[in-house]
PDB file of C-alpha atoms and ligand atoms in Angstrom:
ATOM      1  CA  UNK A   1      24.690   9.071   4.994  1.00 75.00           C
ATOM      2  CA  UNK A   2      22.917  11.119   8.076  1.00 92.00           C
ATOM      3  CA  UNK A   3      19.283   9.600   6.991  1.00 94.00           C
ATOM      4  CA  UNK A   4      18.914  11.803  10.313  1.00 96.00           C
ATOM      5  CA  UNK A   5      19.864  15.158   9.294  1.00 96.00           C
ATOM      6  CA  UNK A   6      18.905  14.368   5.298  1.00 97.00           C
ATOM      7  CA  UNK A   7      14.516  13.486   6.202  1.00 97.00           C
ATOM      8  CA  UNK A   8      14.986  16.927   9.301  1.00 97.00           C
ATOM      9  CA  UNK A   9      16.498  19.303   6.352  1.00 97.00           C
ATOM     10  CA  UNK A  10      13.178  17.930   3.793  1.00 97.00           C
ATOM     11  CA  UNK A  11      10.590  17.932   5.816  1.00 98.00           C
ATOM     12  CA  UNK A  12      11.042  21.742   7.330  1.00 97.00           C
ATOM     13  CA  UNK A  13      11.016  22.395   3.190  1.00 96.00           C
ATOM     14  CA  UNK A  14       8.253  20.297   1.916  1.00 97.00           C
ATOM     15  CA  UNK A  15       6.071  21.091   5.295  1.00 95.00           C
ATOM     16  CA  UNK A  16       5.823  24.919   4.390  1.00 92.00           C
ATOM     17  CA  UNK A  17       5.034  24.005  -0.428  1.00 94.00           C
ATOM     18  CA  UNK A  18       1.420  24.996  -1.752  1.00 90.00           C
ATOM     19  CA  UNK A  19      -0.646  21.541  -0.861  1.00 90.00           C
ATOM     20  CA  UNK A  20      -2.397  22.022  -3.953  1.00 88.00           C
ATOM     21  CA  UNK A  21      -4.333  18.195  -3.650  1.00 89.00           C
ATOM     22  CA  UNK A  22      -7.389  17.382  -2.775  1.00 94.00           C
ATOM     23  CA  UNK A  23      -8.591  14.571   0.610  1.00 94.00           C
ATOM     24  CA  UNK A  24     -10.661  11.488  -1.197  1.00 93.00           C
ATOM     25  CA  UNK A  25     -14.182  12.067  -0.745  1.00 89.00           C
ATOM     26  CA  UNK A  26     -16.068   9.850  -2.537  1.00 92.00           C
ATOM     27  CA  UNK A  27     -15.544   7.273   1.596  1.00 94.00           C
ATOM     28  CA  UNK A  28     -16.839   9.568   3.399  1.00 95.00           C
ATOM     29  CA  UNK A  29     -15.168   8.941   6.526  1.00 95.00           C
ATOM     30  CA  UNK A  30     -11.465   9.937   4.642  1.00 95.00           C
ATOM     31  CA  UNK A  31     -12.807  13.444   4.321  1.00 94.00           C
ATOM     32  CA  UNK A  32     -12.825  13.767   8.325  1.00 95.00           C
ATOM     33  CA  UNK A  33      -9.217  13.679   8.548  1.00 96.00           C
ATOM     34  CA  UNK A  34      -7.760  16.714   9.506  1.00 96.00           C
ATOM     35  CA  UNK A  35      -5.944  18.239   5.999  1.00 96.00           C
ATOM     36  CA  UNK A  36      -2.825  19.564   7.685  1.00 96.00           C
ATOM     37  CA  UNK A  37      -1.592  16.041   9.146  1.00 97.00           C
ATOM     38  CA  UNK A  38       2.192  15.574   7.365  1.00 98.00           C
ATOM     39  CA  UNK A  39       4.380  12.581   8.675  1.00 98.00           C
ATOM     40  CA  UNK A  40       7.630  10.476   6.987  1.00 98.00           C
ATOM     41  CA  UNK A  41       9.270   7.771   9.338  1.00 98.00           C
ATOM     42  CA  UNK A  42      11.974   5.915   7.927  1.00 98.00           C
ATOM     43  CA  UNK A  43      13.466   2.406   9.560  1.00 98.00           C
ATOM     44  CA  UNK A  44      16.644   0.737   7.896  1.00 97.00           C
ATOM     45  CA  UNK A  45      18.071  -1.997   7.972  1.00 95.00           C
ATOM     46  CA  UNK A  46      21.399  -0.815  10.327  1.00 95.00           C
ATOM     47  CA  UNK A  47      18.174   0.007  12.706  1.00 94.00           C
ATOM     48  CA  UNK A  48      17.995   3.513  12.211  1.00 95.00           C
ATOM     49  CA  UNK A  49      14.502   4.410  13.163  1.00 97.00           C
ATOM     50  CA  UNK A  50      13.786   7.870  12.191  1.00 98.00           C
ATOM     51  CA  UNK A  51      10.464  10.468  12.166  1.00 98.00           C
ATOM     52  CA  UNK A  52       9.631  13.574  11.329  1.00 98.00           C
ATOM     53  CA  UNK A  53       5.988  15.567  12.169  1.00 98.00           C
ATOM     54  CA  UNK A  54       2.644  13.369  13.044  1.00 98.00           C
ATOM     55  CA  UNK A  55       5.089  10.237  12.591  1.00 98.00           C
ATOM     56  CA  UNK A  56       2.943   8.626  15.058  1.00 98.00           C
ATOM     57  CA  UNK A  57      -0.765   9.843  14.113  1.00 98.00           C
ATOM     58  CA  UNK A  58      -2.926   6.260  12.173  1.00 98.00           C
ATOM     59  CA  UNK A  59      -4.129   7.184   9.081  1.00 98.00           C
ATOM     60  CA  UNK A  60      -6.891   4.934   7.457  1.00 98.00           C
ATOM     61  CA  UNK A  61      -3.586   2.697   4.384  1.00 98.00           C
ATOM     62  CA  UNK A  62      -6.015   1.983   2.039  1.00 98.00           C
ATOM     63  CA  UNK A  63      -4.704   0.402  -1.106  1.00 98.00           C
ATOM     64  CA  UNK A  64      -1.403  -0.129   0.888  1.00 98.00           C
ATOM     65  CA  UNK A  65      -2.654  -3.137   1.990  1.00 98.00           C
ATOM     66  CA  UNK A  66      -3.063  -4.408  -0.877  1.00 98.00           C
ATOM     67  CA  UNK A  67       0.528  -4.962  -1.048  1.00 98.00           C
ATOM     68  CA  UNK A  68      -0.211  -7.276   2.255  1.00 98.00           C
ATOM     69  CA  UNK A  69      -3.007  -9.433   0.896  1.00 98.00           C
ATOM     70  CA  UNK A  70      -1.227 -10.186  -2.142  1.00 98.00           C
ATOM     71  CA  UNK A  71       2.146 -11.277  -0.096  1.00 98.00           C
ATOM     72  CA  UNK A  72      -0.405 -13.353   2.440  1.00 98.00           C
ATOM     73  CA  UNK A  73      -1.960 -15.272  -0.736  1.00 98.00           C
ATOM     74  CA  UNK A  74       1.379 -15.931  -2.786  1.00 98.00           C
ATOM     75  CA  UNK A  75       2.745 -17.449   0.310  1.00 97.00           C
ATOM     76  CA  UNK A  76      -0.350 -19.729   0.493  1.00 98.00           C
ATOM     77  CA  UNK A  77      -1.185 -20.232  -3.609  1.00 98.00           C
ATOM     78  CA  UNK A  78       2.526 -19.923  -4.898  1.00 97.00           C
ATOM     79  CA  UNK A  79       2.702 -18.984  -8.281  1.00 97.00           C
ATOM     80  CA  UNK A  80      -0.664 -20.093  -9.065  1.00 97.00           C
ATOM     81  CA  UNK A  81      -1.684 -16.538  -7.985  1.00 98.00           C
ATOM     82  CA  UNK A  82      -0.237 -15.132 -11.060  1.00 98.00           C
ATOM     83  CA  UNK A  83      -2.926 -17.397 -13.197  1.00 97.00           C
ATOM     84  CA  UNK A  84      -5.844 -15.395 -11.231  1.00 98.00           C
ATOM     85  CA  UNK A  85      -4.401 -12.022 -11.818  1.00 98.00           C
ATOM     86  CA  UNK A  86      -1.671 -10.578 -14.595  1.00 98.00           C
ATOM     87  CA  UNK A  87       1.977  -8.358 -13.469  1.00 97.00           C
ATOM     88  CA  UNK A  88       1.028  -6.007 -16.304  1.00 96.00           C
ATOM     89  CA  UNK A  89       0.732  -1.730 -15.213  1.00 95.00           C
ATOM     90  CA  UNK A  90      -2.316  -1.196 -16.838  1.00 93.00           C
ATOM     91  CA  UNK A  91      -2.370   2.543 -17.516  1.00 89.00           C
ATOM     92  CA  UNK A  92      -5.894   3.338 -16.066  1.00 88.00           C
ATOM     93  CA  UNK A  93      -7.218   4.423 -13.466  1.00 89.00           C
ATOM     94  CA  UNK A  94      -6.973   2.322  -9.681  1.00 90.00           C
ATOM     95  CA  UNK A  95     -10.848   1.359  -9.965  1.00 91.00           C
ATOM     96  CA  UNK A  96     -11.443   1.216 -13.756  1.00 91.00           C
ATOM     97  CA  UNK A  97     -13.822  -1.740 -15.428  1.00 94.00           C
ATOM     98  CA  UNK A  98     -12.706  -1.005 -18.692  1.00 94.00           C
ATOM     99  CA  UNK A  99      -9.888  -3.440 -19.760  1.00 95.00           C
ATOM    100  CA  UNK A 100     -11.653  -6.554 -17.675  1.00 96.00           C
ATOM    101  CA  UNK A 101     -13.641  -7.478 -20.216  1.00 95.00           C
ATOM    102  CA  UNK A 102     -10.964  -7.681 -23.224  1.00 95.00           C
ATOM    103  CA  UNK A 103      -9.292  -9.102 -20.330  1.00 96.00           C
ATOM    104  CA  UNK A 104     -12.060 -11.557 -19.326  1.00 96.00           C
ATOM    105  CA  UNK A 105     -12.114 -11.587 -16.010  1.00 96.00           C
ATOM    106  CA  UNK A 106      -8.220 -11.177 -15.374  1.00 98.00           C
ATOM    107  CA  UNK A 107      -7.362  -8.311 -14.146  1.00 98.00           C
ATOM    108  CA  UNK A 108      -3.928  -6.591 -15.280  1.00 97.00           C
ATOM    109  CA  UNK A 109      -2.363  -6.615 -11.821  1.00 98.00           C
ATOM    110  CA  UNK A 110      -3.216  -6.906  -7.791  1.00 98.00           C
ATOM    111  CA  UNK A 111      -2.859  -3.047  -7.169  1.00 97.00           C
ATOM    112  CA  UNK A 112      -5.695  -2.221  -9.222  1.00 97.00           C
ATOM    113  CA  UNK A 113      -9.456  -2.559  -6.965  1.00 97.00           C
ATOM    114  CA  UNK A 114     -10.354  -5.478  -8.895  1.00 98.00           C
ATOM    115  CA  UNK A 115      -7.157  -7.457  -8.886  1.00 98.00           C
ATOM    116  CA  UNK A 116      -6.897  -6.275  -4.629  1.00 98.00           C
ATOM    117  CA  UNK A 117     -10.149  -7.949  -4.988  1.00 98.00           C
ATOM    118  CA  UNK A 118      -9.632 -11.046  -6.668  1.00 98.00           C
ATOM    119  CA  UNK A 119      -6.427 -11.564  -4.053  1.00 98.00           C
ATOM    120  CA  UNK A 120      -9.028 -10.742  -1.333  1.00 98.00           C
ATOM    121  CA  UNK A 121     -11.086 -13.718  -3.338  1.00 98.00           C
ATOM    122  CA  UNK A 122      -8.401 -16.268  -2.835  1.00 98.00           C
ATOM    123  CA  UNK A 123      -7.588 -15.498   0.528  1.00 98.00           C
ATOM    124  CA  UNK A 124     -11.734 -16.403   1.151  1.00 98.00           C
ATOM    125  CA  UNK A 125     -10.930 -19.524  -0.468  1.00 98.00           C
ATOM    126  CA  UNK A 126      -8.114 -20.723   1.739  1.00 98.00           C
ATOM    127  CA  UNK A 127      -7.640 -19.210   5.081  1.00 98.00           C
ATOM    128  CA  UNK A 128     -10.449 -20.475   7.633  1.00 98.00           C
ATOM    129  CA  UNK A 129     -11.377 -17.373   9.395  1.00 98.00           C
ATOM    130  CA  UNK A 130      -9.881 -14.760   7.268  1.00 98.00           C
ATOM    131  CA  UNK A 131     -10.624 -11.500   9.099  1.00 98.00           C
ATOM    132  CA  UNK A 132      -8.719 -12.886  11.926  1.00 98.00           C
ATOM    133  CA  UNK A 133      -5.559 -14.504   9.792  1.00 98.00           C
ATOM    134  CA  UNK A 134      -5.136 -11.904   7.741  1.00 98.00           C
ATOM    135  CA  UNK A 135      -4.361  -9.225  10.768  1.00 98.00           C
ATOM    136  CA  UNK A 136      -2.725 -11.781  12.484  1.00 98.00           C
ATOM    137  CA  UNK A 137      -0.138 -11.987   9.695  1.00 98.00           C
ATOM    138  CA  UNK A 138       0.203  -8.712   9.285  1.00 98.00           C
ATOM    139  CA  UNK A 139       0.752  -8.008  12.801  1.00 97.00           C
ATOM    140  CA  UNK A 140       3.499 -10.810  12.771  1.00 96.00           C
ATOM    141  CA  UNK A 141       4.927  -9.407   9.969  1.00 94.00           C
ATOM    142  CA  UNK A 142       6.539  -7.018  12.634  1.00 91.00           C
ATOM    143  CA  UNK A 143       6.049  -7.799  15.848  1.00 92.00           C
ATOM    144  CA  UNK A 144       3.073  -5.259  16.800  1.00 94.00           C
ATOM    145  CA  UNK A 145       0.540  -6.409  18.210  1.00 95.00           C
ATOM    146  CA  UNK A 146      -1.390  -2.356  18.051  1.00 95.00           C
ATOM    147  CA  UNK A 147      -2.338  -3.249  14.772  1.00 97.00           C
ATOM    148  CA  UNK A 148      -6.443  -2.947  14.057  1.00 97.00           C
ATOM    149  CA  UNK A 149      -9.354  -2.454  11.707  1.00 98.00           C
ATOM    150  CA  UNK A 150     -11.537   0.863  11.502  1.00 98.00           C
ATOM    151  CA  UNK A 151     -15.205  -0.338  11.450  1.00 97.00           C
ATOM    152  CA  UNK A 152     -15.747   3.347  10.571  1.00 97.00           C
ATOM    153  CA  UNK A 153     -14.134   3.257   7.490  1.00 97.00           C
ATOM    154  CA  UNK A 154     -14.975   0.209   6.530  1.00 98.00           C
ATOM    155  CA  UNK A 155     -18.612   1.123   6.805  1.00 97.00           C
ATOM    156  CA  UNK A 156     -18.475   3.593   5.307  1.00 97.00           C
ATOM    157  CA  UNK A 157     -16.637   2.565   2.145  1.00 96.00           C
ATOM    158  CA  UNK A 158     -19.450   0.001   2.176  1.00 96.00           C
ATOM    159  CA  UNK A 159     -22.438   2.287   1.931  1.00 96.00           C
ATOM    160  CA  UNK A 160     -21.082   3.794  -0.971  1.00 95.00           C
ATOM    161  CA  UNK A 161     -18.610   0.939  -2.664  1.00 95.00           C
ATOM    162  CA  UNK A 162     -20.816   1.290  -5.767  1.00 96.00           C
ATOM    163  CA  UNK A 163     -17.627   1.024  -8.219  1.00 96.00           C
ATOM    164  CA  UNK A 164     -15.985  -1.974  -6.648  1.00 98.00           C
ATOM    165  CA  UNK A 165     -19.596  -4.230  -6.644  1.00 98.00           C
ATOM    166  CA  UNK A 166     -19.686  -3.132 -10.497  1.00 98.00           C
ATOM    167  CA  UNK A 167     -15.786  -4.934 -10.742  1.00 98.00           C
ATOM    168  CA  UNK A 168     -16.794  -8.133  -8.462  1.00 98.00           C
ATOM    169  CA  UNK A 169     -19.384  -8.808  -9.733  1.00 98.00           C
ATOM    170  CA  UNK A 170     -18.519  -8.233 -13.439  1.00 98.00           C
ATOM    171  CA  UNK A 171     -15.497 -10.348 -12.580  1.00 98.00           C
ATOM    172  CA  UNK A 172     -17.907 -13.046 -10.969  1.00 98.00           C
ATOM    173  CA  UNK A 173     -19.699 -12.877 -14.343  1.00 98.00           C
ATOM    174  CA  UNK A 174     -16.442 -14.550 -16.372  1.00 98.00           C
ATOM    175  CA  UNK A 175     -16.381 -17.495 -13.836  1.00 98.00           C
ATOM    176  CA  UNK A 176     -13.409 -15.998 -11.761  1.00 98.00           C
ATOM    177  CA  UNK A 177     -14.772 -14.997  -8.346  1.00 98.00           C
ATOM    178  CA  UNK A 178     -15.292 -18.300  -6.055  1.00 98.00           C
ATOM    179  CA  UNK A 179     -16.940 -16.266  -3.427  1.00 98.00           C
ATOM    180  CA  UNK A 180     -20.168 -15.020  -3.220  1.00 98.00           C
ATOM    181  CA  UNK A 181     -19.528 -11.013  -4.068  1.00 98.00           C
ATOM    182  CA  UNK A 182     -20.926  -9.397  -0.923  1.00 98.00           C
ATOM    183  CA  UNK A 183     -18.989 -11.840   1.212  1.00 98.00           C
ATOM    184  CA  UNK A 184     -15.312 -11.245  -1.233  1.00 98.00           C
ATOM    185  CA  UNK A 185     -16.819  -7.407  -0.831  1.00 98.00           C
ATOM    186  CA  UNK A 186     -17.051  -7.260   2.569  1.00 98.00           C
ATOM    187  CA  UNK A 187     -13.630  -8.469   3.173  1.00 98.00           C
ATOM    188  CA  UNK A 188     -11.566  -6.610   0.626  1.00 98.00           C
ATOM    189  CA  UNK A 189     -13.389  -3.259   2.723  1.00 98.00           C
ATOM    190  CA  UNK A 190     -11.841  -4.790   5.627  1.00 98.00           C
ATOM    191  CA  UNK A 191      -8.679  -4.911   4.284  1.00 98.00           C
ATOM    192  CA  UNK A 192      -8.525  -1.402   3.078  1.00 98.00           C
ATOM    193  CA  UNK A 193      -9.673  -0.061   6.518  1.00 98.00           C
ATOM    194  CA  UNK A 194      -6.702  -0.486   7.750  1.00 98.00           C
ATOM    195  CA  UNK A 195      -4.923   1.643   9.901  1.00 98.00           C
ATOM    196  CA  UNK A 196      -1.073   2.391  10.413  1.00 98.00           C
ATOM    197  CA  UNK A 197       1.445   5.195  11.203  1.00 98.00           C
ATOM    198  CA  UNK A 198       4.137   5.715   8.902  1.00 98.00           C
ATOM    199  CA  UNK A 199       6.346   4.578  12.027  1.00 98.00           C
ATOM    200  CA  UNK A 200       4.349   0.984  11.954  1.00 98.00           C
ATOM    201  CA  UNK A 201       4.052   1.482   7.940  1.00 98.00           C
ATOM    202  CA  UNK A 202       8.140   1.353   7.475  1.00 98.00           C
ATOM    203  CA  UNK A 203       8.648  -1.180  10.262  1.00 97.00           C
ATOM    204  CA  UNK A 204       6.154  -3.570   8.632  1.00 98.00           C
ATOM    205  CA  UNK A 205       7.869  -3.123   5.369  1.00 98.00           C
ATOM    206  CA  UNK A 206      11.371  -3.707   5.853  1.00 98.00           C
ATOM    207  CA  UNK A 207      11.643  -6.801   5.458  1.00 98.00           C
ATOM    208  CA  UNK A 208      10.921  -5.806   2.020  1.00 98.00           C
ATOM    209  CA  UNK A 209      14.368  -4.199   1.970  1.00 98.00           C
ATOM    210  CA  UNK A 210      15.789  -7.226   3.184  1.00 97.00           C
ATOM    211  CA  UNK A 211      14.987  -9.694   1.151  1.00 97.00           C
ATOM    212  CA  UNK A 212      12.172 -11.554   2.860  1.00 98.00           C
ATOM    213  CA  UNK A 213      13.785 -11.950   6.141  1.00 97.00           C
ATOM    214  CA  UNK A 214      11.467  -9.963   9.031  1.00 95.00           C
ATOM    215  CA  UNK A 215      14.448  -7.710  10.580  1.00 90.00           C
ATOM    216  CA  UNK A 216      13.687  -8.045  14.733  1.00 85.00           C
ATOM    217  CA  UNK A 217      13.853 -12.019  13.959  1.00 88.00           C
ATOM    218  CA  UNK A 218      15.656 -13.106  10.629  1.00 90.00           C
ATOM    219  CA  UNK A 219      12.421 -15.221  10.169  1.00 93.00           C
ATOM    220  CA  UNK A 220      11.715 -15.532   6.596  1.00 96.00           C
ATOM    221  CA  UNK A 221       8.140 -13.465   5.216  1.00 97.00           C
ATOM    222  CA  UNK A 222       8.817 -14.412   1.677  1.00 97.00           C
ATOM    223  CA  UNK A 223      11.828 -15.986  -0.434  1.00 97.00           C
ATOM    224  CA  UNK A 224      14.296 -13.424  -2.091  1.00 96.00           C
ATOM    225  CA  UNK A 225      12.543 -14.200  -5.240  1.00 97.00           C
ATOM    226  CA  UNK A 226       9.260 -13.961  -4.051  1.00 98.00           C
ATOM    227  CA  UNK A 227      10.589 -10.539  -2.242  1.00 98.00           C
ATOM    228  CA  UNK A 228      11.654  -9.269  -5.145  1.00 97.00           C
ATOM    229  CA  UNK A 229       8.959 -10.243  -6.721  1.00 98.00           C
ATOM    230  CA  UNK A 230       7.326  -7.715  -5.278  1.00 98.00           C
ATOM    231  CA  UNK A 231       9.113  -5.068  -5.337  1.00 98.00           C
ATOM    232  CA  UNK A 232       9.437  -5.428  -8.755  1.00 97.00           C
ATOM    233  CA  UNK A 233       5.269  -4.858  -8.543  1.00 98.00           C
ATOM    234  CA  UNK A 234       5.554  -1.875  -6.674  1.00 98.00           C
ATOM    235  CA  UNK A 235       7.886  -0.637  -8.719  1.00 97.00           C
ATOM    236  CA  UNK A 236       5.832  -0.236 -11.711  1.00 97.00           C
ATOM    237  CA  UNK A 237       2.432  -0.257 -10.492  1.00 97.00           C
ATOM    238  CA  UNK A 238       2.947   0.997  -7.341  1.00 97.00           C
ATOM    239  CA  UNK A 239       1.155   4.473  -8.201  1.00 95.00           C
ATOM    240  CA  UNK A 240      -2.077   4.069  -9.579  1.00 89.00           C
ATOM    241  CA  UNK A 241      -2.029   5.761 -12.984  1.00 90.00           C
ATOM    242  CA  UNK A 242       1.131   7.525 -12.182  1.00 94.00           C
ATOM    243  CA  UNK A 243       3.548   4.872 -11.746  1.00 95.00           C
ATOM    244  CA  UNK A 244       5.886   5.477 -14.589  1.00 95.00           C
ATOM    245  CA  UNK A 245       6.078   9.676 -12.812  1.00 95.00           C
ATOM    246  CA  UNK A 246       6.962   8.238  -9.333  1.00 96.00           C
ATOM    247  CA  UNK A 247       9.331   5.634 -10.851  1.00 95.00           C
ATOM    248  CA  UNK A 248      11.278   8.632 -13.082  1.00 95.00           C
ATOM    249  CA  UNK A 249      10.631  11.209 -10.107  1.00 95.00           C
ATOM    250  CA  UNK A 250      11.079   9.052  -6.975  1.00 96.00           C
ATOM    251  CA  UNK A 251      13.236   5.956  -8.134  1.00 95.00           C
ATOM    252  CA  UNK A 252      12.306   3.564  -5.517  1.00 97.00           C
ATOM    253  CA  UNK A 253       9.334   0.821  -5.365  1.00 97.00           C
ATOM    254  CA  UNK A 254       6.261   1.925  -3.101  1.00 97.00           C
ATOM    255  CA  UNK A 255       2.887   1.217  -3.167  1.00 98.00           C
ATOM    256  CA  UNK A 256       0.479   4.639  -1.953  1.00 98.00           C
ATOM    257  CA  UNK A 257      -3.641   4.726  -0.876  1.00 97.00           C
ATOM    258  CA  UNK A 258      -6.199   7.438  -1.338  1.00 96.00           C
ATOM    259  CA  UNK A 259      -5.398   7.744   2.666  1.00 97.00           C
ATOM    260  CA  UNK A 260      -2.485   9.767   1.859  1.00 98.00           C
ATOM    261  CA  UNK A 261       0.621   6.861   2.755  1.00 98.00           C
ATOM    262  CA  UNK A 262       2.538   6.079   1.144  1.00 98.00           C
ATOM    263  CA  UNK A 263       5.732   3.712   2.125  1.00 98.00           C
ATOM    264  CA  UNK A 264       8.658   2.900  -0.235  1.00 98.00           C
ATOM    265  CA  UNK A 265      11.308   0.630   0.090  1.00 98.00           C
ATOM    266  CA  UNK A 266      15.462   0.673  -1.045  1.00 97.00           C
ATOM    267  CA  UNK A 267      15.876  -2.626  -1.381  1.00 96.00           C
ATOM    268  CA  UNK A 268      19.256  -3.310   1.149  1.00 96.00           C
ATOM    269  CA  UNK A 269      18.896  -0.212   2.411  1.00 96.00           C
ATOM    270  CA  UNK A 270      15.504   1.425   3.964  1.00 97.00           C
ATOM    271  CA  UNK A 271      12.220   1.436   4.082  1.00 98.00           C
ATOM    272  CA  UNK A 272      10.576   4.884   4.404  1.00 98.00           C
ATOM    273  CA  UNK A 273       6.577   6.396   4.868  1.00 98.00           C
ATOM    274  CA  UNK A 274       4.899   9.720   4.454  1.00 98.00           C
ATOM    275  CA  UNK A 275       1.793  10.393   5.299  1.00 98.00           C
ATOM    276  CA  UNK A 276       0.079  13.557   4.195  1.00 98.00           C
ATOM    277  CA  UNK A 277      -3.882  13.009   3.354  1.00 97.00           C
ATOM    278  CA  UNK A 278      -4.246  15.767   0.443  1.00 97.00           C
ATOM    279  CA  UNK A 279      -4.189  14.109  -2.888  1.00 96.00           C
ATOM    280  CA  UNK A 280      -2.785  15.072  -6.351  1.00 95.00           C
ATOM    281  CA  UNK A 281      -5.283  14.725  -9.705  1.00 92.00           C
ATOM    282  CA  UNK A 282      -4.094  10.395  -9.941  1.00 92.00           C
ATOM    283  CA  UNK A 283      -4.892  10.123  -6.109  1.00 93.00           C
ATOM    284  CA  UNK A 284      -1.206  10.401  -4.863  1.00 95.00           C
ATOM    285  CA  UNK A 285      -0.521  12.075  -2.153  1.00 97.00           C
ATOM    286  CA  UNK A 286       0.995  15.560  -3.177  1.00 97.00           C
ATOM    287  CA  UNK A 287       3.264  16.162  -0.170  1.00 97.00           C
ATOM    288  CA  UNK A 288       4.098  12.693  -0.091  1.00 97.00           C
ATOM    289  CA  UNK A 289       5.794  12.232  -3.975  1.00 97.00           C
ATOM    290  CA  UNK A 290       6.912  16.032  -3.421  1.00 97.00           C
ATOM    291  CA  UNK A 291       9.223  14.341   0.047  1.00 98.00           C
ATOM    292  CA  UNK A 292      10.254  11.210  -1.204  1.00 97.00           C
ATOM    293  CA  UNK A 293      11.372  12.885  -4.866  1.00 97.00           C
ATOM    294  CA  UNK A 294      13.396  15.444  -3.018  1.00 97.00           C
ATOM    295  CA  UNK A 295      14.693  13.120  -0.293  1.00 97.00           C
ATOM    296  CA  UNK A 296      15.723  10.781  -3.341  1.00 96.00           C
ATOM    297  CA  UNK A 297      17.197  13.292  -5.753  1.00 95.00           C
ATOM    298  CA  UNK A 298      19.372  15.161  -2.097  1.00 95.00           C
ATOM    299  CA  UNK A 299      20.688  11.647  -1.034  1.00 92.00           C
ATOM    300  CA  UNK A 300      21.575  10.724  -4.187  1.00 88.00           C
ATOM    301  CA  UNK A 301      20.515   7.013  -3.346  1.00 84.00           C
ATOM    302  CA  UNK A 302      17.719   4.950  -5.373  1.00 83.00           C
ATOM    303  CA  UNK A 303      17.956   1.758  -7.479  1.00 86.00           C
ATOM    304  CA  UNK A 304      18.815   3.332 -10.448  1.00 83.00           C
TER     305      UNK A 304
HETATM  306  N1  LIG B   1     -10.269   1.176  -0.224  1.00 52.75           N
HETATM  307  C1  LIG B   1     -10.170   2.225  -1.399  1.00 52.75           C
HETATM  308  C2  LIG B   1     -11.024   1.641  -2.870  1.00 52.75           C
HETATM  309  O1  LIG B   1     -11.563   0.567  -2.754  1.00 52.75           O
HETATM  310  C3  LIG B   1      -8.594   1.845  -2.236  1.00 52.75           C
HETATM  311  C4  LIG B   1      -8.232   2.051  -2.897  1.00 52.75           C
HETATM  312  C5  LIG B   1      -6.524   3.469  -3.292  1.00 52.75           C
HETATM  313  O2  LIG B   1      -6.349   3.702  -2.058  1.00 52.75           O
HETATM  314  O3  LIG B   1      -6.081   3.221  -3.946  1.00 52.75           O
HETATM  315  O4  LIG B   1     -11.896   2.382  -4.078  1.00 52.75           O
END
């Protein structure tokens, strides 16, 4: 498979489609990003690294960070994590409160805001210096010291994060948050503010295509079984209320964020990252989804 040629072709085709999406404006700072940005980068197990468009431009990875915080918490507390957060697709919006009442403060999955807030609480209880320890962990995965949080984005979200405040307090009312909600939320907003380029994202996530082993150093980041489980969760819950649609059209595990980024994994093959800030009605990058659909269709490679 010549991934370079394929990406070149698909990029040219998708670049010019009518971008019907809308920018995420509920976090004011995100609406200031140039909507025309469009980048893609692939990193393969066989060491192909190739990008098109603005693949070096940094953007706010938002919910994609939820995969990384889950991985760190999973490494620390192991399977106990599944007592605090479920593994079922929710069929509701990412910021929904409705199921928490019936489920008594156990979020359906770790990629809902509710689930990621619980994961943040677990990290807060287990890390000495949560903010520093988390970024050190993320940097160590791909040996990339250039990764940083954005204070601007974190503050912008904090100023208007009323739903997340509600979610965290609601879960706390069931006794399912250990720390002070304001501390949990500060940490959660910092995690969501991480910035990366498509190139950095695809390099970082490549270990999930490599059975949990770091590709640059062969060190275990997750066991094979844990890596399979993270991929399974991305497959079933990674795209908000559109996870079924993504599996149907693209056929790869992945995760999106409201900054317009998407990371997708082909186990034993590659990690691919796409960024285009305008989002469809379900909150996923409009062009990003289109690109990946065309890419897996034309490559005739997916996990199905
Ligand atoms: N920080 C965002 C929020 O909590 C993340 C949402 C997302 O990317 O899905 O609303």
